[in-house]
Coordinates of C-alpha atoms and ligand atoms in Angstrom, one line a residue:
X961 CA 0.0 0.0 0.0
X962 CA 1.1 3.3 -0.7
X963 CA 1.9 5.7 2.3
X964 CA -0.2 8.9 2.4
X965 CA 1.6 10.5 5.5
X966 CA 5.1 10.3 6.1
X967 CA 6.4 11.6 9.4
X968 CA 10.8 12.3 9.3
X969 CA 12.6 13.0 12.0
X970 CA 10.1 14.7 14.1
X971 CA 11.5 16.5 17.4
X972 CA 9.9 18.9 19.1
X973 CA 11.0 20.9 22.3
X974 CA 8.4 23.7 24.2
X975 CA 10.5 26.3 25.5
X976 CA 10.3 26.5 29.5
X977 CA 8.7 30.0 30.3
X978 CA 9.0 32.5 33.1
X979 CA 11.9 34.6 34.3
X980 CA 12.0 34.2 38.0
X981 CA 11.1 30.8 37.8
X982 CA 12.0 29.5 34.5
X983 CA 10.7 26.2 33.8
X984 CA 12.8 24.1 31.8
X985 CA 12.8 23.0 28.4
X986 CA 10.2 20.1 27.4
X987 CA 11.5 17.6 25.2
X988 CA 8.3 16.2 23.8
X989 CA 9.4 14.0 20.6
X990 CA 12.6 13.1 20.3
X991 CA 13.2 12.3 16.5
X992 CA 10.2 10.4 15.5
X993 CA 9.4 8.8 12.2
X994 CA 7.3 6.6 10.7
X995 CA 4.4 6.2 7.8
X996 CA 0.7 5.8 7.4
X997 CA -0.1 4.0 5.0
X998 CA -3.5 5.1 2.7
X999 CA -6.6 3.5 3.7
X1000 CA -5.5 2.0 7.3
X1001 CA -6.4 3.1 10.7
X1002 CA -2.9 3.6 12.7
X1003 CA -3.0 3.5 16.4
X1004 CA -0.5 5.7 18.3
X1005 CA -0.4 4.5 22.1
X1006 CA 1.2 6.0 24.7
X1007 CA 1.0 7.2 28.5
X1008 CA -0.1 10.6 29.3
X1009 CA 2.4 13.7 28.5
X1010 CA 4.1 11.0 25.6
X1011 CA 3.7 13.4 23.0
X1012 CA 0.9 11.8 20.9
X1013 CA -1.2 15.3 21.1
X1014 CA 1.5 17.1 20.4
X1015 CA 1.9 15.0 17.0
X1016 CA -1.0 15.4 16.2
X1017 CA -1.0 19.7 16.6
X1018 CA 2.3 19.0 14.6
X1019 CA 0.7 17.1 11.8
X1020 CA -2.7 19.8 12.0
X1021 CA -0.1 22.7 11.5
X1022 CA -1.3 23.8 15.1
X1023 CA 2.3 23.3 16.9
X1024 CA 5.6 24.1 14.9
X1025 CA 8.1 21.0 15.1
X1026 CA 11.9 22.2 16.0
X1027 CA 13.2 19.7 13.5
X1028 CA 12.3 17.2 11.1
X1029 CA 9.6 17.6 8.5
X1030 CA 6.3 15.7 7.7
X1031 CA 5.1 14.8 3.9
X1032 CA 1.0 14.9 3.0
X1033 CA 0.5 12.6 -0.5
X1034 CA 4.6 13.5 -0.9
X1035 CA 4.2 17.6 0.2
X1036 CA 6.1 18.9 2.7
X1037 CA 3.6 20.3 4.5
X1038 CA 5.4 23.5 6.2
X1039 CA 6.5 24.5 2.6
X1040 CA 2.3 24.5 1.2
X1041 CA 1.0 27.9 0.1
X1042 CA -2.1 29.3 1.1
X1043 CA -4.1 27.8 -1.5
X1044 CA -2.7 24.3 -0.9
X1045 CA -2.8 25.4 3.0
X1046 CA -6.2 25.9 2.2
X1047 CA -7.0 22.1 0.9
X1048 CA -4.5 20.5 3.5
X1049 CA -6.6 22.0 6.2
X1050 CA -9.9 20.3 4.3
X1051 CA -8.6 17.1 3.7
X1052 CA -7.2 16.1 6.8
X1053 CA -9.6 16.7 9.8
X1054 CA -9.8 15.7 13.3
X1055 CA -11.8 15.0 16.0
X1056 CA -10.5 16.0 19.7
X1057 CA -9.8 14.9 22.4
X1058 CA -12.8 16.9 24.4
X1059 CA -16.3 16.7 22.3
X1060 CA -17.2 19.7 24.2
X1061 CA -14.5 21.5 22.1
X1062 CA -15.6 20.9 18.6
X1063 CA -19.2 22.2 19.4
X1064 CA -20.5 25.8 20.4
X1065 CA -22.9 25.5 23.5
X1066 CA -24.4 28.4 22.1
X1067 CA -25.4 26.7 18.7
X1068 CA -27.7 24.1 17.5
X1069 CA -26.2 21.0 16.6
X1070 CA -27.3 21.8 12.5
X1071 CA -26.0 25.5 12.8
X1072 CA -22.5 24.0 13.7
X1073 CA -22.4 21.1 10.9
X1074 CA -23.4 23.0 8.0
X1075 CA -21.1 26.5 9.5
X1076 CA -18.1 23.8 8.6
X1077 CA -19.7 23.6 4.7
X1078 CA -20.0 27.5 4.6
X1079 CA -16.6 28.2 5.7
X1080 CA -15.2 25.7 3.2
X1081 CA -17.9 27.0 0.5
X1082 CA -17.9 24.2 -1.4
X1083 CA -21.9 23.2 -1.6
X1084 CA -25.0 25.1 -2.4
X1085 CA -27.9 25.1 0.2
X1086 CA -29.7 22.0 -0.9
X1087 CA -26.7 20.0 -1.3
X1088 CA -25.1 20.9 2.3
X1089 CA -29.1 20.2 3.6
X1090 CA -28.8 16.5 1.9
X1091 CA -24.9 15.6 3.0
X1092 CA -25.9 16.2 6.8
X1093 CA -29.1 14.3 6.3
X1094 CA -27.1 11.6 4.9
X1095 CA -24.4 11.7 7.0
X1096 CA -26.6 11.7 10.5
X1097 CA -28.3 8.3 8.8
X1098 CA -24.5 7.0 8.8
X1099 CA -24.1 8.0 12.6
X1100 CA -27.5 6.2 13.2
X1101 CA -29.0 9.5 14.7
X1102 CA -32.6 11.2 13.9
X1103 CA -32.6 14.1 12.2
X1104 CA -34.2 16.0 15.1
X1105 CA -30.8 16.3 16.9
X1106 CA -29.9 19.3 14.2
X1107 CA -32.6 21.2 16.3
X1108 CA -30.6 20.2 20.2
X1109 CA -27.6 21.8 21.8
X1110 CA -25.0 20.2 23.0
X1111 CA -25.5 20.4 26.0
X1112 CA -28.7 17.9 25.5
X1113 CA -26.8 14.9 24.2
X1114 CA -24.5 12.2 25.9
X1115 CA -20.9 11.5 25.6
X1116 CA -21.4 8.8 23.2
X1117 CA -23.9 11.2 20.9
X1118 CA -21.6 14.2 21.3
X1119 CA -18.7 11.8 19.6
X1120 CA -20.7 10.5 16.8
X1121 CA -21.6 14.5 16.0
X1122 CA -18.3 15.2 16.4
X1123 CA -17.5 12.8 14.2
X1124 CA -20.0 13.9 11.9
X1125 CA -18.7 17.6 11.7
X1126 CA -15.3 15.9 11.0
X1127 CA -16.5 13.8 8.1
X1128 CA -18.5 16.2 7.0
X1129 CA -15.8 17.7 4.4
X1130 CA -14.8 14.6 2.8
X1131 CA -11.6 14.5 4.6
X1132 CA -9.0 12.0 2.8
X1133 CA -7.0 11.6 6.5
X1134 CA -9.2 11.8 9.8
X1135 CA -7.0 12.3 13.6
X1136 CA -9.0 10.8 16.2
X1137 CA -7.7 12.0 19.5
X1138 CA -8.6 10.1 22.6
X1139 CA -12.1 9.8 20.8
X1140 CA -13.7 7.1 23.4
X1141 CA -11.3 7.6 26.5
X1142 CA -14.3 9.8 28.6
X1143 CA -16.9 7.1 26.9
X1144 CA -18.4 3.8 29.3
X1145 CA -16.9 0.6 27.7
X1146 CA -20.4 -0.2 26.1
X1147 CA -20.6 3.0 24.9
X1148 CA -17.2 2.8 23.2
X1149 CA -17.6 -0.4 21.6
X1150 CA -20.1 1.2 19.4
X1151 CA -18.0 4.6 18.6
X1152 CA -15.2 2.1 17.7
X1153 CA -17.3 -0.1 15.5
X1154 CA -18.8 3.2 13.9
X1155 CA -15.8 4.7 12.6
X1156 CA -14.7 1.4 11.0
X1157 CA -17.7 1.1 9.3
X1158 CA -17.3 5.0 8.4
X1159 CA -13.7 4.3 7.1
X1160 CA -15.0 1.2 5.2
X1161 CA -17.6 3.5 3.3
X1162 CA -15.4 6.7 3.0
X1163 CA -12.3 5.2 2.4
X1164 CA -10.4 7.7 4.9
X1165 CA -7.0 7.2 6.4
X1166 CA -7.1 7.5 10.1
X1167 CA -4.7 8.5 13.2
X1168 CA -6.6 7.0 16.1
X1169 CA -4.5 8.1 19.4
X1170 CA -5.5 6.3 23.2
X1171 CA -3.3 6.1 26.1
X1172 CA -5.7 2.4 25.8
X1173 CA -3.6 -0.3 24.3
X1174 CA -7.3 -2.7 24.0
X1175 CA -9.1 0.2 22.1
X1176 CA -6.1 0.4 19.5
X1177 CA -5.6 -3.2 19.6
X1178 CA -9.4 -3.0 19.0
X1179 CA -9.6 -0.9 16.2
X1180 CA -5.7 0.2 14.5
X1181 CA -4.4 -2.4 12.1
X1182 CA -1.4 -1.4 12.9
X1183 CA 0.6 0.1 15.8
X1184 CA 3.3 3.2 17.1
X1185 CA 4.3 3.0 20.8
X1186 CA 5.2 6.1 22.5
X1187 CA 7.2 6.3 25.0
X1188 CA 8.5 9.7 26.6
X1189 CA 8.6 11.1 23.1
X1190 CA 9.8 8.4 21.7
X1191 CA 8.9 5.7 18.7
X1192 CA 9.9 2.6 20.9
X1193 CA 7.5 -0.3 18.8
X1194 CA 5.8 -0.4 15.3
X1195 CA 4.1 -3.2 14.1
X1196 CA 1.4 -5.3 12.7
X1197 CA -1.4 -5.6 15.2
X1198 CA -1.6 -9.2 15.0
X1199 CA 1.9 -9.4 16.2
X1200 CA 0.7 -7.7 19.5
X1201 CA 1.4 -11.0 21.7
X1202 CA 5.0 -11.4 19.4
X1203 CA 7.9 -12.0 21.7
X1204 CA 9.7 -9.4 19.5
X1205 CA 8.0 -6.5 21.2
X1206 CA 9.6 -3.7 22.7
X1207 CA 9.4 -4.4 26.7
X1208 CA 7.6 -1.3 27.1
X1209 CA 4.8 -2.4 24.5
X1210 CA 5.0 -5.9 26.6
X1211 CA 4.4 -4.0 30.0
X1212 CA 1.1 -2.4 28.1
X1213 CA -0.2 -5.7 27.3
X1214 CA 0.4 -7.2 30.0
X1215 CA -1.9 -4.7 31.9
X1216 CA -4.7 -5.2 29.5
X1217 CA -4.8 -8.7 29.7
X1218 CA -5.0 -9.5 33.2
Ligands
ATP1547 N1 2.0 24.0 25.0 C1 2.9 23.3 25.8 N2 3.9 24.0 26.4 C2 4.8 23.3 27.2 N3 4.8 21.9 27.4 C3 3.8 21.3 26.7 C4 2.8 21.9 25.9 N4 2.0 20.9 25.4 C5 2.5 19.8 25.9 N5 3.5 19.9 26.7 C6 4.3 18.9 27.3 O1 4.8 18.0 26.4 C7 4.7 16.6 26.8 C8 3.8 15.9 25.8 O2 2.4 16.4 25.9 P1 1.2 15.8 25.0 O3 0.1 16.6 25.3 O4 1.7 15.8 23.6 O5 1.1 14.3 25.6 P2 -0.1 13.2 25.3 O6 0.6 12.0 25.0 O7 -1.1 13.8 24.4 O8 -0.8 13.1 26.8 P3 -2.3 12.8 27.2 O9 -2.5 11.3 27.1 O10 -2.4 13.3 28.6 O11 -3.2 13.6 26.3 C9 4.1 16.7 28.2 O12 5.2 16.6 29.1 C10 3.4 18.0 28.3 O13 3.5 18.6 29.6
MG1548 MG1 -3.2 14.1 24.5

């Protein structure tokens, strides 16, 4: 399979802040590389404060790497002009971390999925009306819920709308950040088995990052362990229980399967 997203050499230090008490330097990925292949789901796993967040902001154009450089369908992507800036920022899409982030309080749930279609200005009225109708039948949600705020729905429904307001563009490469960690198990199990069914139908290329080794081993059909900022594992997820897995990845499973 061709790769659609190649990451080289990725490092990327924050800068401590303050001048009387000057925190120190944060070395948050320490030369990371590796591909994503088109049409997979590829789980990055990791502890909290890893660096998989900050990989992500790297690959959204949201953080600034120190060094190394990342390549979208073979485009560097810190060297794109505003019009291919433009695209990039259409085709790949993500859904956070927090639900409550992606959607306005303030705003129905309708308002904030067809504002996405104006800003990108690529439909006319009736076709943006009959993609979010479609696209709520693929989320298995009535139509009804364009009318509620956010603050109306559950965790799980919040997540499929996010979802929804990611997908919504057509996006060729989707980042899924923590998208089930605040979920119940049962509730997760069905956000997981939606957005294989979504990527089966849309064809994306997903990012799926959980600190939770069982929901990438889950979902990701293949596997990047972090560790401290680093890439220590990469691998096919059915050679998970492999004895030539990095100890770290080994202490991860274990914990899962007890
Ligand atoms: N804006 C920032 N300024 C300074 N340090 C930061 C910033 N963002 C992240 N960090 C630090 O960089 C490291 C990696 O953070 P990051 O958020 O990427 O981890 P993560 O793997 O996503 O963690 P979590 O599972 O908790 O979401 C952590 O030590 C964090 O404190
Ligand atoms: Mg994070």
């Amino acid at each position: 399979m061709e790769n659609i997203l190649k990451i080289q050499d990725i490092s990327k230090t924050y800068k401590g802040s303050g001048i009387l008490f000057r925190k120190k330097d944060k070395l948050a990925l320490d030369h990371v590389s590796f591909d994503i292949k088109k049409g997979e789901i590829f789980g990055l796993v990791g502890e909290s404060g890893s660096g998989k967040t900050t990989l992500s902001n790297i690959i959204l154009r949201l953080v600034k790497e120190s060094s190394g450089k990342i390549l979208f369908k073979g485009n560097n992507i810190a060297s794109l002009n505003k019009d291919e800036l433009m695209k990039y920022r259409r085709e790949v899409q993500v859904v956070f971390q927090n639900p409550y982030q992606a959607l306005n309080p303030k705003k129905t749930i309708g308002f904030s999925i067809e504002e996405i279609l104006k800003i990108h200005d690529i439909y006319s009225k009736e076709e943006r009306r009959k993609l979010i109708r479609d696209l709520l039948e693929e989320i298995e949600m009535e139509e009804d819920v364009l009318n509620y705020y956010p603050d109306s729905l559950s965790g799980g429904q919040k997540q499929r709308i996010a979802i929804a307001q990611a997908l919504v563009v057509n996006p060729e490469f989707l980042i899924i950040d923590e998208g089930v960690s605040a979920l119940d198990v049962s509730i997760q199990a069905q956000i997981l088995n939606l957005i294989r069914s979504l990527q089966k139908k849309h064809n994306f290329t997903s990012l799926f990052i959980s600190h939770d080794l069982n929901v990438i081993a889950y979902l990701c059909d293949r596997i990047g362990v972090l560790y401290k900022g680093e890439l220590v594992d990469l691998f096919d997820t059915y050679d998970l229980e492999s004895d030539d897995r990095h100890e770290y990845t080994k202490e991860l499973f274990k914990s899962i399967s007890l």
